[in-house]
Amino acid sequence: MTGPDTAAVLPAVVPAADAALLPALGIDIGGTKVAGGVVAPDGTILDTARRATPGKSVSATEDAIAAVVDELAERHGGPLVGVGVGAAGWFDRTGDTVLFSPHLAWRNQALRKDLAVRLQRPLWVGNDADAAAWAEYRYGAARSSDLVVMITLGTGIGGGLVIDGRLQRGAHGVAGEWGHMRVVPDGRLCACGNRGCWEQYASGNALGHTAREVADNSPAAAADLLDRVGGDAARITGEVVATAAADGDPLAVELLCEVGTWLGQGIADLSAILDPDVVVIGGGVSVLGETVLAPARERLERALPGRGFRPGPRVAAAQLGAQAGLVGAADLVRRAVVDGDA
């Protein structure tokens, strides 16, 4: 286990002048796994490791993080800038404290302080979608753009914001929670406690929810979906619908287009506020590509405020996939060391 007793065998702190030229460790913590990678300054992943996430235990989750760091550092052998950690959850502005994590045991947890003691390395700690947004800005679909909105489209909707080369966390650290914009007054109940949130209409969960409603109300229309789940409508998920759409089921394709239309409406609303030059769509649902993105662009074109008199944002699929979080976290700790903030 990494901790104060092992500090003597760890590499010396890398001088800031050298940090920009050296690899860093990136860690991406999800509900089921702790994934880590050694990431070169050009964004190339040199090595990876993972452990299961023991989500109900704070100390066991930190053990898993430390184990991944130890494994990668030992195999790498050379100097590493530090460790960047991205996790699903709401962080305070500094990144020191996890205010809340929906899939992990952290509640007002001083994660940065705890990991600093365990790892004895420079750290960056923050939201995984922020890290993914930074990765796409640095190495992916939004490379060098002035104002980047990242939308992570998965079970829910999250994201990040990069303006003029700086990751924006917001006044309280929780910027980028796009999924909780209210788009339907008194609409579907959301886990956040409000009704009508965007992620209730444009996400993997929304896709499954709508499909189950159709199956309950019109079993004949949803015959293919019901066949896939043994006739039990309650077992229809967004993944089931996506698979059916890939196989050409007309209802599944229609439901994906509906998700895309809601996605485009939300992008139009964000564009009215932020005026981004690019909106990057990542997350699990994004792998469906143009099935979702084409109707999103069509809706954006029709719903953009001032359409016809102003340009809208480019809408692009994320390029770094599931590894964006760890790549971004690694680069953020590298940047923090160079700037003297780690």
GROMACS .gro file of C-alpha atoms in nm:
model
  342
    1MET     CA    1   0.000   0.000   0.000
    2THR     CA    2   0.134   0.345  -0.085
    3GLY     CA    3   0.177   0.580   0.210
    4PRO     CA    4   0.428   0.780   0.414
    5ASP     CA    5   0.643   0.473   0.484
    6THR     CA    6   0.709   0.421   0.113
    7ALA     CA    7   0.787   0.783   0.029
    8ALA     CA    8   1.161   0.720   0.041
    9VAL     CA    9   1.145   0.479  -0.254
   10LEU     CA   10   0.935   0.706  -0.473
   11PRO     CA   11   1.103   0.923  -0.738
   12ALA     CA   12   1.198   1.275  -0.635
   13VAL     CA   13   0.953   1.554  -0.718
   14VAL     CA   14   0.995   1.650  -1.082
   15PRO     CA   15   1.117   2.011  -1.132
   16ALA     CA   16   0.853   2.229  -1.295
   17ALA     CA   17   1.089   2.304  -1.585
   18ASP     CA   18   1.101   1.934  -1.674
   19ALA     CA   19   0.734   1.851  -1.612
   20ALA     CA   20   0.612   1.953  -1.956
   21LEU     CA   21   0.840   1.692  -2.116
   22LEU     CA   22   0.759   1.393  -1.894
   23PRO     CA   23   0.473   1.140  -1.864
   24ALA     CA   24   0.209   1.169  -1.593
   25LEU     CA   25  -0.032   0.923  -1.437
   26GLY     CA   26  -0.403   0.963  -1.510
   27ILE     CA   27  -0.673   0.790  -1.305
   28ASP     CA   28  -1.040   0.767  -1.404
   29ILE     CA   29  -1.274   0.646  -1.129
   30GLY     CA   30  -1.615   0.517  -1.228
   31GLY     CA   31  -1.887   0.321  -1.058
   32THR     CA   32  -1.735  -0.015  -1.153
   33LYS     CA   33  -1.364   0.038  -1.216
   34VAL     CA   34  -1.057   0.244  -1.135
   35ALA     CA   35  -0.873   0.282  -1.467
   36GLY     CA   36  -0.524   0.428  -1.486
   37GLY     CA   37  -0.270   0.511  -1.752
   38VAL     CA   38   0.078   0.648  -1.804
   39VAL     CA   39   0.024   0.937  -2.046
   40ALA     CA   40   0.294   1.107  -2.251
   41PRO     CA   41   0.289   1.486  -2.307
   42ASP     CA   42   0.143   1.435  -2.656
   43GLY     CA   43  -0.155   1.246  -2.510
   44THR     CA   44  -0.030   0.898  -2.603
   45ILE     CA   45  -0.117   0.630  -2.347
   46LEU     CA   46   0.198   0.429  -2.275
   47ASP     CA   47   0.057   0.177  -2.027
   48THR     CA   48  -0.270   0.099  -1.849
   49ALA     CA   49  -0.396  -0.080  -1.537
   50ARG     CA   50  -0.728  -0.117  -1.362
   51ARG     CA   51  -0.898  -0.242  -1.047
   52ALA     CA   52  -1.261  -0.295  -0.952
   53THR     CA   53  -1.418   0.000  -0.768
   54PRO     CA   54  -1.537  -0.095  -0.417
   55GLY     CA   55  -1.789   0.187  -0.430
   56LYS     CA   56  -1.940   0.142  -0.083
   57SER     CA   57  -1.610   0.195   0.102
   58VAL     CA   58  -1.407   0.517   0.098
   59SER     CA   59  -1.089   0.353   0.224
   60ALA     CA   60  -1.119   0.056  -0.011
   61THR     CA   61  -1.167   0.290  -0.309
   62GLU     CA   62  -0.853   0.479  -0.208
   63ASP     CA   63  -0.673   0.144  -0.176
   64ALA     CA   64  -0.771   0.065  -0.535
   65ILE     CA   65  -0.643   0.403  -0.657
   66ALA     CA   66  -0.313   0.352  -0.474
   67ALA     CA   67  -0.278   0.000  -0.615
   68VAL     CA   68  -0.320   0.125  -0.974
   69VAL     CA   69  -0.071   0.407  -0.915
   70ASP     CA   70   0.184   0.167  -0.762
   71GLU     CA   71   0.149  -0.086  -1.044
   72LEU     CA   72   0.192   0.171  -1.319
   73ALA     CA   73   0.477   0.357  -1.148
   74GLU     CA   74   0.669   0.034  -1.085
   75ARG     CA   75   0.634  -0.083  -1.446
   76HIS     CA   76   0.724   0.259  -1.584
   77GLY     CA   77   1.037   0.287  -1.374
   78GLY     CA   78   1.123   0.643  -1.478
   79PRO     CA   79   1.019   0.982  -1.344
   80LEU     CA   80   0.651   1.076  -1.351
   81VAL     CA   81   0.514   1.427  -1.313
   82GLY     CA   82   0.235   1.334  -1.072
   83VAL     CA   83  -0.111   1.183  -1.053
   84GLY     CA   84  -0.429   1.332  -1.199
   85VAL     CA   85  -0.753   1.185  -1.066
   86GLY     CA   86  -1.092   1.230  -1.232
   87ALA     CA   87  -1.402   1.090  -1.062
   88ALA     CA   88  -1.776   1.100  -1.116
   89GLY     CA   89  -1.910   1.346  -0.862
   90TRP     CA   90  -1.943   1.707  -0.757
   91PHE     CA   91  -1.622   1.868  -0.634
   92ASP     CA   92  -1.564   2.200  -0.466
   93ARG     CA   93  -1.390   2.475  -0.663
   94THR     CA   94  -1.041   2.373  -0.549
   95GLY     CA   95  -1.090   2.005  -0.624
   96ASP     CA   96  -0.988   1.925  -0.267
   97THR     CA   97  -1.326   1.791  -0.155
   98VAL     CA   98  -1.583   1.561  -0.315
   99LEU     CA   99  -1.916   1.713  -0.217
  100PHE     CA  100  -2.118   1.421  -0.351
  101SER     CA  101  -2.065   1.119  -0.573
  102PRO     CA  102  -2.371   0.929  -0.700
  103HIS     CA  103  -2.198   0.591  -0.740
  104LEU     CA  104  -1.928   0.608  -0.470
  105ALA     CA  105  -1.921   0.653  -0.094
  106TRP     CA  106  -1.772   1.004  -0.096
  107ARG     CA  107  -1.977   1.265   0.090
  108ASN     CA  108  -1.790   1.589   0.173
  109GLN     CA  109  -1.473   1.380   0.152
  110ALA     CA  110  -1.132   1.553   0.162
  111LEU     CA  111  -1.011   1.336  -0.125
  112ARG     CA  112  -0.709   1.542  -0.226
  113LYS     CA  113  -0.574   1.550   0.129
  114ASP     CA  114  -0.630   1.177   0.177
  115LEU     CA  115  -0.466   1.084  -0.153
  116ALA     CA  116  -0.173   1.321  -0.097
  117VAL     CA  117  -0.087   1.127   0.218
  118ARG     CA  118  -0.132   0.794   0.044
  119LEU     CA  119   0.048   0.868  -0.283
  120GLN     CA  120   0.317   1.120  -0.188
  121ARG     CA  121   0.307   1.271  -0.537
  122PRO     CA  122   0.184   1.597  -0.691
  123LEU     CA  123  -0.192   1.574  -0.748
  124TRP     CA  124  -0.475   1.712  -0.954
  125VAL     CA  125  -0.821   1.597  -0.841
  126GLY     CA  126  -1.152   1.681  -1.002
  127ASN     CA  127  -1.461   1.580  -1.196
  128ASP     CA  128  -1.416   1.314  -1.464
  129ALA     CA  129  -1.618   1.505  -1.724
  130ASP     CA  130  -1.398   1.812  -1.666
  131ALA     CA  131  -1.097   1.592  -1.730
  132ALA     CA  132  -1.255   1.454  -2.048
  133ALA     CA  133  -1.336   1.806  -2.171
  134TRP     CA  134  -0.975   1.907  -2.117
  135ALA     CA  135  -0.850   1.601  -2.307
  136GLU     CA  136  -1.070   1.680  -2.607
  137TYR     CA  137  -0.950   2.041  -2.599
  138ARG     CA  138  -0.584   1.942  -2.583
  139TYR     CA  139  -0.576   1.637  -2.808
  140GLY     CA  140  -0.916   1.563  -2.959
  141ALA     CA  141  -1.217   1.703  -3.141
  142ALA     CA  142  -1.190   2.051  -2.985
  143ARG     CA  143  -0.814   2.094  -3.022
  144SER     CA  144  -0.715   2.460  -2.964
  145SER     CA  145  -1.074   2.594  -2.980
  146ASP     CA  146  -1.146   2.915  -2.789
  147LEU     CA  147  -1.469   2.807  -2.619
  148VAL     CA  148  -1.542   2.437  -2.580
  149VAL     CA  149  -1.857   2.278  -2.440
  150MET     CA  150  -1.820   1.907  -2.367
  151ILE     CA  151  -2.137   1.702  -2.324
  152THR     CA  152  -2.097   1.353  -2.183
  153LEU     CA  153  -2.400   1.156  -2.292
  154GLY     CA  154  -2.436   0.836  -2.090
  155THR     CA  155  -2.679   0.718  -1.825
  156GLY     CA  156  -2.726   1.088  -1.754
  157ILE     CA  157  -2.569   1.405  -1.895
  158GLY     CA  158  -2.259   1.576  -1.761
  159GLY     CA  159  -1.986   1.780  -1.919
  160GLY     CA  160  -1.718   2.042  -1.894
  161LEU     CA  161  -1.627   2.387  -2.018
  162VAL     CA  162  -1.297   2.523  -2.147
  163ILE     CA  163  -1.267   2.896  -2.220
  164ASP     CA  164  -0.951   3.059  -2.356
  165GLY     CA  165  -0.739   2.760  -2.262
  166ARG     CA  166  -0.862   2.733  -1.905
  167LEU     CA  167  -1.087   2.468  -1.754
  168GLN     CA  168  -1.383   2.640  -1.588
  169ARG     CA  169  -1.510   2.481  -1.267
  170GLY     CA  170  -1.756   2.753  -1.167
  171ALA     CA  171  -1.785   2.956  -0.847
  172HIS     CA  172  -1.856   2.646  -0.638
  173GLY     CA  173  -1.684   2.382  -0.850
  174VAL     CA  174  -1.996   2.229  -1.005
  175ALA     CA  175  -2.011   2.395  -1.349
  176GLY     CA  176  -2.096   2.175  -1.645
  177GLU     CA  177  -2.390   1.984  -1.498
  178TRP     CA  178  -2.582   2.048  -1.819
  179GLY     CA  179  -2.810   1.750  -1.762
  180HIS     CA  180  -2.998   1.937  -1.491
  181MET     CA  181  -3.118   2.226  -1.705
  182ARG     CA  182  -3.498   2.209  -1.688
  183VAL     CA  183  -3.638   2.170  -2.038
  184VAL     CA  184  -3.992   2.049  -1.958
  185PRO     CA  185  -4.184   2.228  -1.679
  186ASP     CA  186  -4.319   1.968  -1.437
  187GLY     CA  187  -4.178   1.691  -1.656
  188ARG     CA  188  -4.021   1.360  -1.556
  189LEU     CA  189  -3.885   1.334  -1.202
  190CYS     CA  190  -3.504   1.349  -1.195
  191ALA     CA  191  -3.268   1.198  -0.937
  192CYS     CA  192  -3.153   1.553  -0.854
  193GLY     CA  193  -3.498   1.624  -0.706
  194ASN     CA  194  -3.630   1.848  -0.984
  195ARG     CA  195  -3.866   1.763  -1.267
  196GLY     CA  196  -3.811   1.802  -1.640
  197CYS     CA  197  -3.431   1.796  -1.645
  198TRP     CA  198  -3.260   1.763  -1.984
  199GLU     CA  199  -3.107   1.427  -1.900
  200GLN     CA  200  -3.456   1.282  -1.854
  201TYR     CA  201  -3.508   1.328  -2.229
  202ALA     CA  202  -3.163   1.303  -2.389
  203SER     CA  203  -2.960   1.024  -2.227
  204GLY     CA  204  -2.926   0.648  -2.206
  205ASN     CA  205  -3.172   0.639  -1.917
  206ALA     CA  206  -3.416   0.853  -2.114
  207LEU     CA  207  -3.389   0.618  -2.411
  208GLY     CA  208  -3.479   0.319  -2.195
  209HIS     CA  209  -3.757   0.508  -2.016
  210THR     CA  210  -3.930   0.608  -2.339
  211ALA     CA  211  -3.895   0.258  -2.483
  212ARG     CA  212  -4.056   0.104  -2.174
  213GLU     CA  213  -4.345   0.350  -2.200
  214VAL     CA  214  -4.405   0.247  -2.563
  215ALA     CA  215  -4.380  -0.123  -2.474
  216ASP     CA  216  -4.635  -0.082  -2.193
  217ASN     CA  217  -4.879   0.120  -2.403
  218SER     CA  218  -4.831  -0.042  -2.744
  219PRO     CA  219  -4.672  -0.389  -2.720
  220ALA     CA  220  -4.719  -0.451  -3.092
  221ALA     CA  221  -4.510  -0.147  -3.182
  222ALA     CA  222  -4.236  -0.264  -2.946
  223ALA     CA  223  -4.250  -0.631  -3.044
  224ASP     CA  224  -3.882  -0.654  -3.139
  225LEU     CA  225  -3.768  -0.487  -2.816
  226LEU     CA  226  -3.991  -0.713  -2.609
  227ASP     CA  227  -3.856  -1.022  -2.786
  228ARG     CA  228  -3.505  -0.918  -2.683
  229VAL     CA  229  -3.598  -0.911  -2.312
  230GLY     CA  230  -3.822  -1.214  -2.292
  231GLY     CA  231  -4.141  -1.008  -2.300
  232ASP     CA  232  -4.058  -0.815  -1.981
  233ALA     CA  233  -4.084  -0.444  -2.062
  234ALA     CA  234  -3.916  -0.352  -1.734
  235ARG     CA  235  -3.591  -0.503  -1.867
  236ILE     CA  236  -3.569  -0.271  -2.169
  237THR     CA  237  -3.268  -0.044  -2.124
  238GLY     CA  238  -3.098   0.215  -2.339
  239GLU     CA  239  -2.840  -0.047  -2.436
  240VAL     CA  240  -3.114  -0.283  -2.556
  241VAL     CA  241  -3.264  -0.005  -2.770
  242ALA     CA  242  -2.924   0.089  -2.912
  243THR     CA  243  -2.854  -0.271  -3.012
  244ALA     CA  244  -3.196  -0.300  -3.173
  245ALA     CA  245  -3.137   0.022  -3.366
  246ALA     CA  246  -2.806  -0.112  -3.497
  247ASP     CA  247  -3.000  -0.416  -3.620
  248GLY     CA  248  -3.248  -0.192  -3.803
  249ASP     CA  249  -3.552  -0.202  -3.572
  250PRO     CA  250  -3.766   0.098  -3.685
  251LEU     CA  251  -3.895   0.185  -3.338
  252ALA     CA  252  -3.547   0.179  -3.188
  253VAL     CA  253  -3.415   0.405  -3.465
  254GLU     CA  254  -3.707   0.643  -3.408
  255LEU     CA  255  -3.638   0.657  -3.034
  256LEU     CA  256  -3.269   0.733  -3.093
  257CYS     CA  257  -3.367   1.013  -3.329
  258GLU     CA  258  -3.591   1.152  -3.053
  259VAL     CA  259  -3.297   1.153  -2.812
  260GLY     CA  260  -3.092   1.330  -3.079
  261THR     CA  261  -3.362   1.593  -3.124
  262TRP     CA  262  -3.369   1.663  -2.750
  263LEU     CA  263  -2.989   1.679  -2.755
  264GLY     CA  264  -3.001   1.942  -3.029
  265GLN     CA  265  -3.255   2.150  -2.837
  266GLY     CA  266  -3.029   2.155  -2.532
  267ILE     CA  267  -2.729   2.251  -2.742
  268ALA     CA  268  -2.930   2.541  -2.885
  269ASP     CA  269  -3.014   2.657  -2.533
  270LEU     CA  270  -2.650   2.632  -2.423
  271SER     CA  271  -2.546   2.822  -2.735
  272ALA     CA  272  -2.773   3.110  -2.639
  273ILE     CA  273  -2.581   3.143  -2.313
  274LEU     CA  274  -2.222   3.046  -2.397
  275ASP     CA  275  -2.183   3.087  -2.775
  276PRO     CA  276  -1.930   2.802  -2.809
  277ASP     CA  277  -1.737   2.743  -3.127
  278VAL     CA  278  -1.752   2.365  -3.076
  279VAL     CA  279  -1.972   2.126  -2.879
  280VAL     CA  280  -1.811   1.786  -2.829
  281ILE     CA  281  -2.038   1.489  -2.761
  282GLY     CA  282  -1.880   1.208  -2.559
  283GLY     CA  283  -1.998   0.933  -2.328
  284GLY     CA  284  -2.145   0.591  -2.399
  285VAL     CA  285  -2.439   0.709  -2.611
  286SER     CA  286  -2.203   0.903  -2.839
  287VAL     CA  287  -2.076   0.578  -2.994
  288LEU     CA  288  -2.406   0.568  -3.182
  289GLY     CA  289  -2.263   0.847  -3.396
  290GLU     CA  290  -2.474   1.007  -3.665
  291THR     CA  291  -2.789   0.820  -3.558
  292VAL     CA  292  -2.798   1.067  -3.269
  293LEU     CA  293  -2.580   1.352  -3.396
  294ALA     CA  294  -2.761   1.407  -3.728
  295PRO     CA  295  -3.101   1.483  -3.567
  296ALA     CA  296  -2.919   1.688  -3.301
  297ARG     CA  297  -2.763   1.910  -3.569
  298GLU     CA  298  -3.096   1.940  -3.749
  299ARG     CA  299  -3.274   2.052  -3.432
  300LEU     CA  300  -2.992   2.290  -3.343
  301GLU     CA  301  -3.021   2.455  -3.683
  302ARG     CA  302  -3.395   2.510  -3.632
  303ALA     CA  303  -3.379   2.610  -3.262
  304LEU     CA  304  -3.066   2.827  -3.245
  305PRO     CA  305  -3.165   3.176  -3.124
  306GLY     CA  306  -3.107   3.432  -3.398
  307ARG     CA  307  -3.069   3.159  -3.658
  308GLY     CA  308  -2.992   3.294  -4.001
  309PHE     CA  309  -2.814   3.596  -3.854
  310ARG     CA  310  -2.540   3.431  -3.648
  311PRO     CA  311  -2.317   3.124  -3.671
  312GLY     CA  312  -2.387   2.824  -3.453
  313PRO     CA  313  -2.138   2.585  -3.297
  314ARG     CA  314  -1.979   2.290  -3.468
  315VAL     CA  315  -2.112   1.965  -3.316
  316ALA     CA  316  -1.851   1.690  -3.315
  317ALA     CA  317  -1.818   1.340  -3.175
  318ALA     CA  318  -1.546   1.301  -2.911
  319GLN     CA  319  -1.227   1.147  -3.046
  320LEU     CA  320  -1.067   1.001  -2.732
  321GLY     CA  321  -1.348   0.769  -2.626
  322ALA     CA  322  -1.351   0.606  -2.285
  323GLN     CA  323  -0.990   0.703  -2.217
  324ALA     CA  324  -1.051   1.079  -2.233
  325GLY     CA  325  -1.090   1.109  -1.855
  326LEU     CA  326  -0.754   0.959  -1.765
  327VAL     CA  327  -0.575   1.140  -2.050
  328GLY     CA  328  -0.719   1.473  -1.938
  329ALA     CA  329  -0.644   1.411  -1.570
  330ALA     CA  330  -0.281   1.328  -1.651
  331ASP     CA  331  -0.238   1.646  -1.853
  332LEU     CA  332  -0.406   1.856  -1.584
  333VAL     CA  333  -0.161   1.742  -1.316
  334ARG     CA  334   0.124   1.809  -1.559
  335ARG     CA  335  -0.010   2.160  -1.617
  336ALA     CA  336  -0.054   2.212  -1.240
  337VAL     CA  337   0.310   2.118  -1.174
  338VAL     CA  338   0.435   2.345  -1.453
  339ASP     CA  339   0.226   2.632  -1.311
  340GLY     CA  340   0.330   2.557  -0.951
  341ASP     CA  341  -0.025   2.470  -0.843
  342ALA     CA  342   0.010   2.097  -0.762
   0.00000   0.00000   0.00000
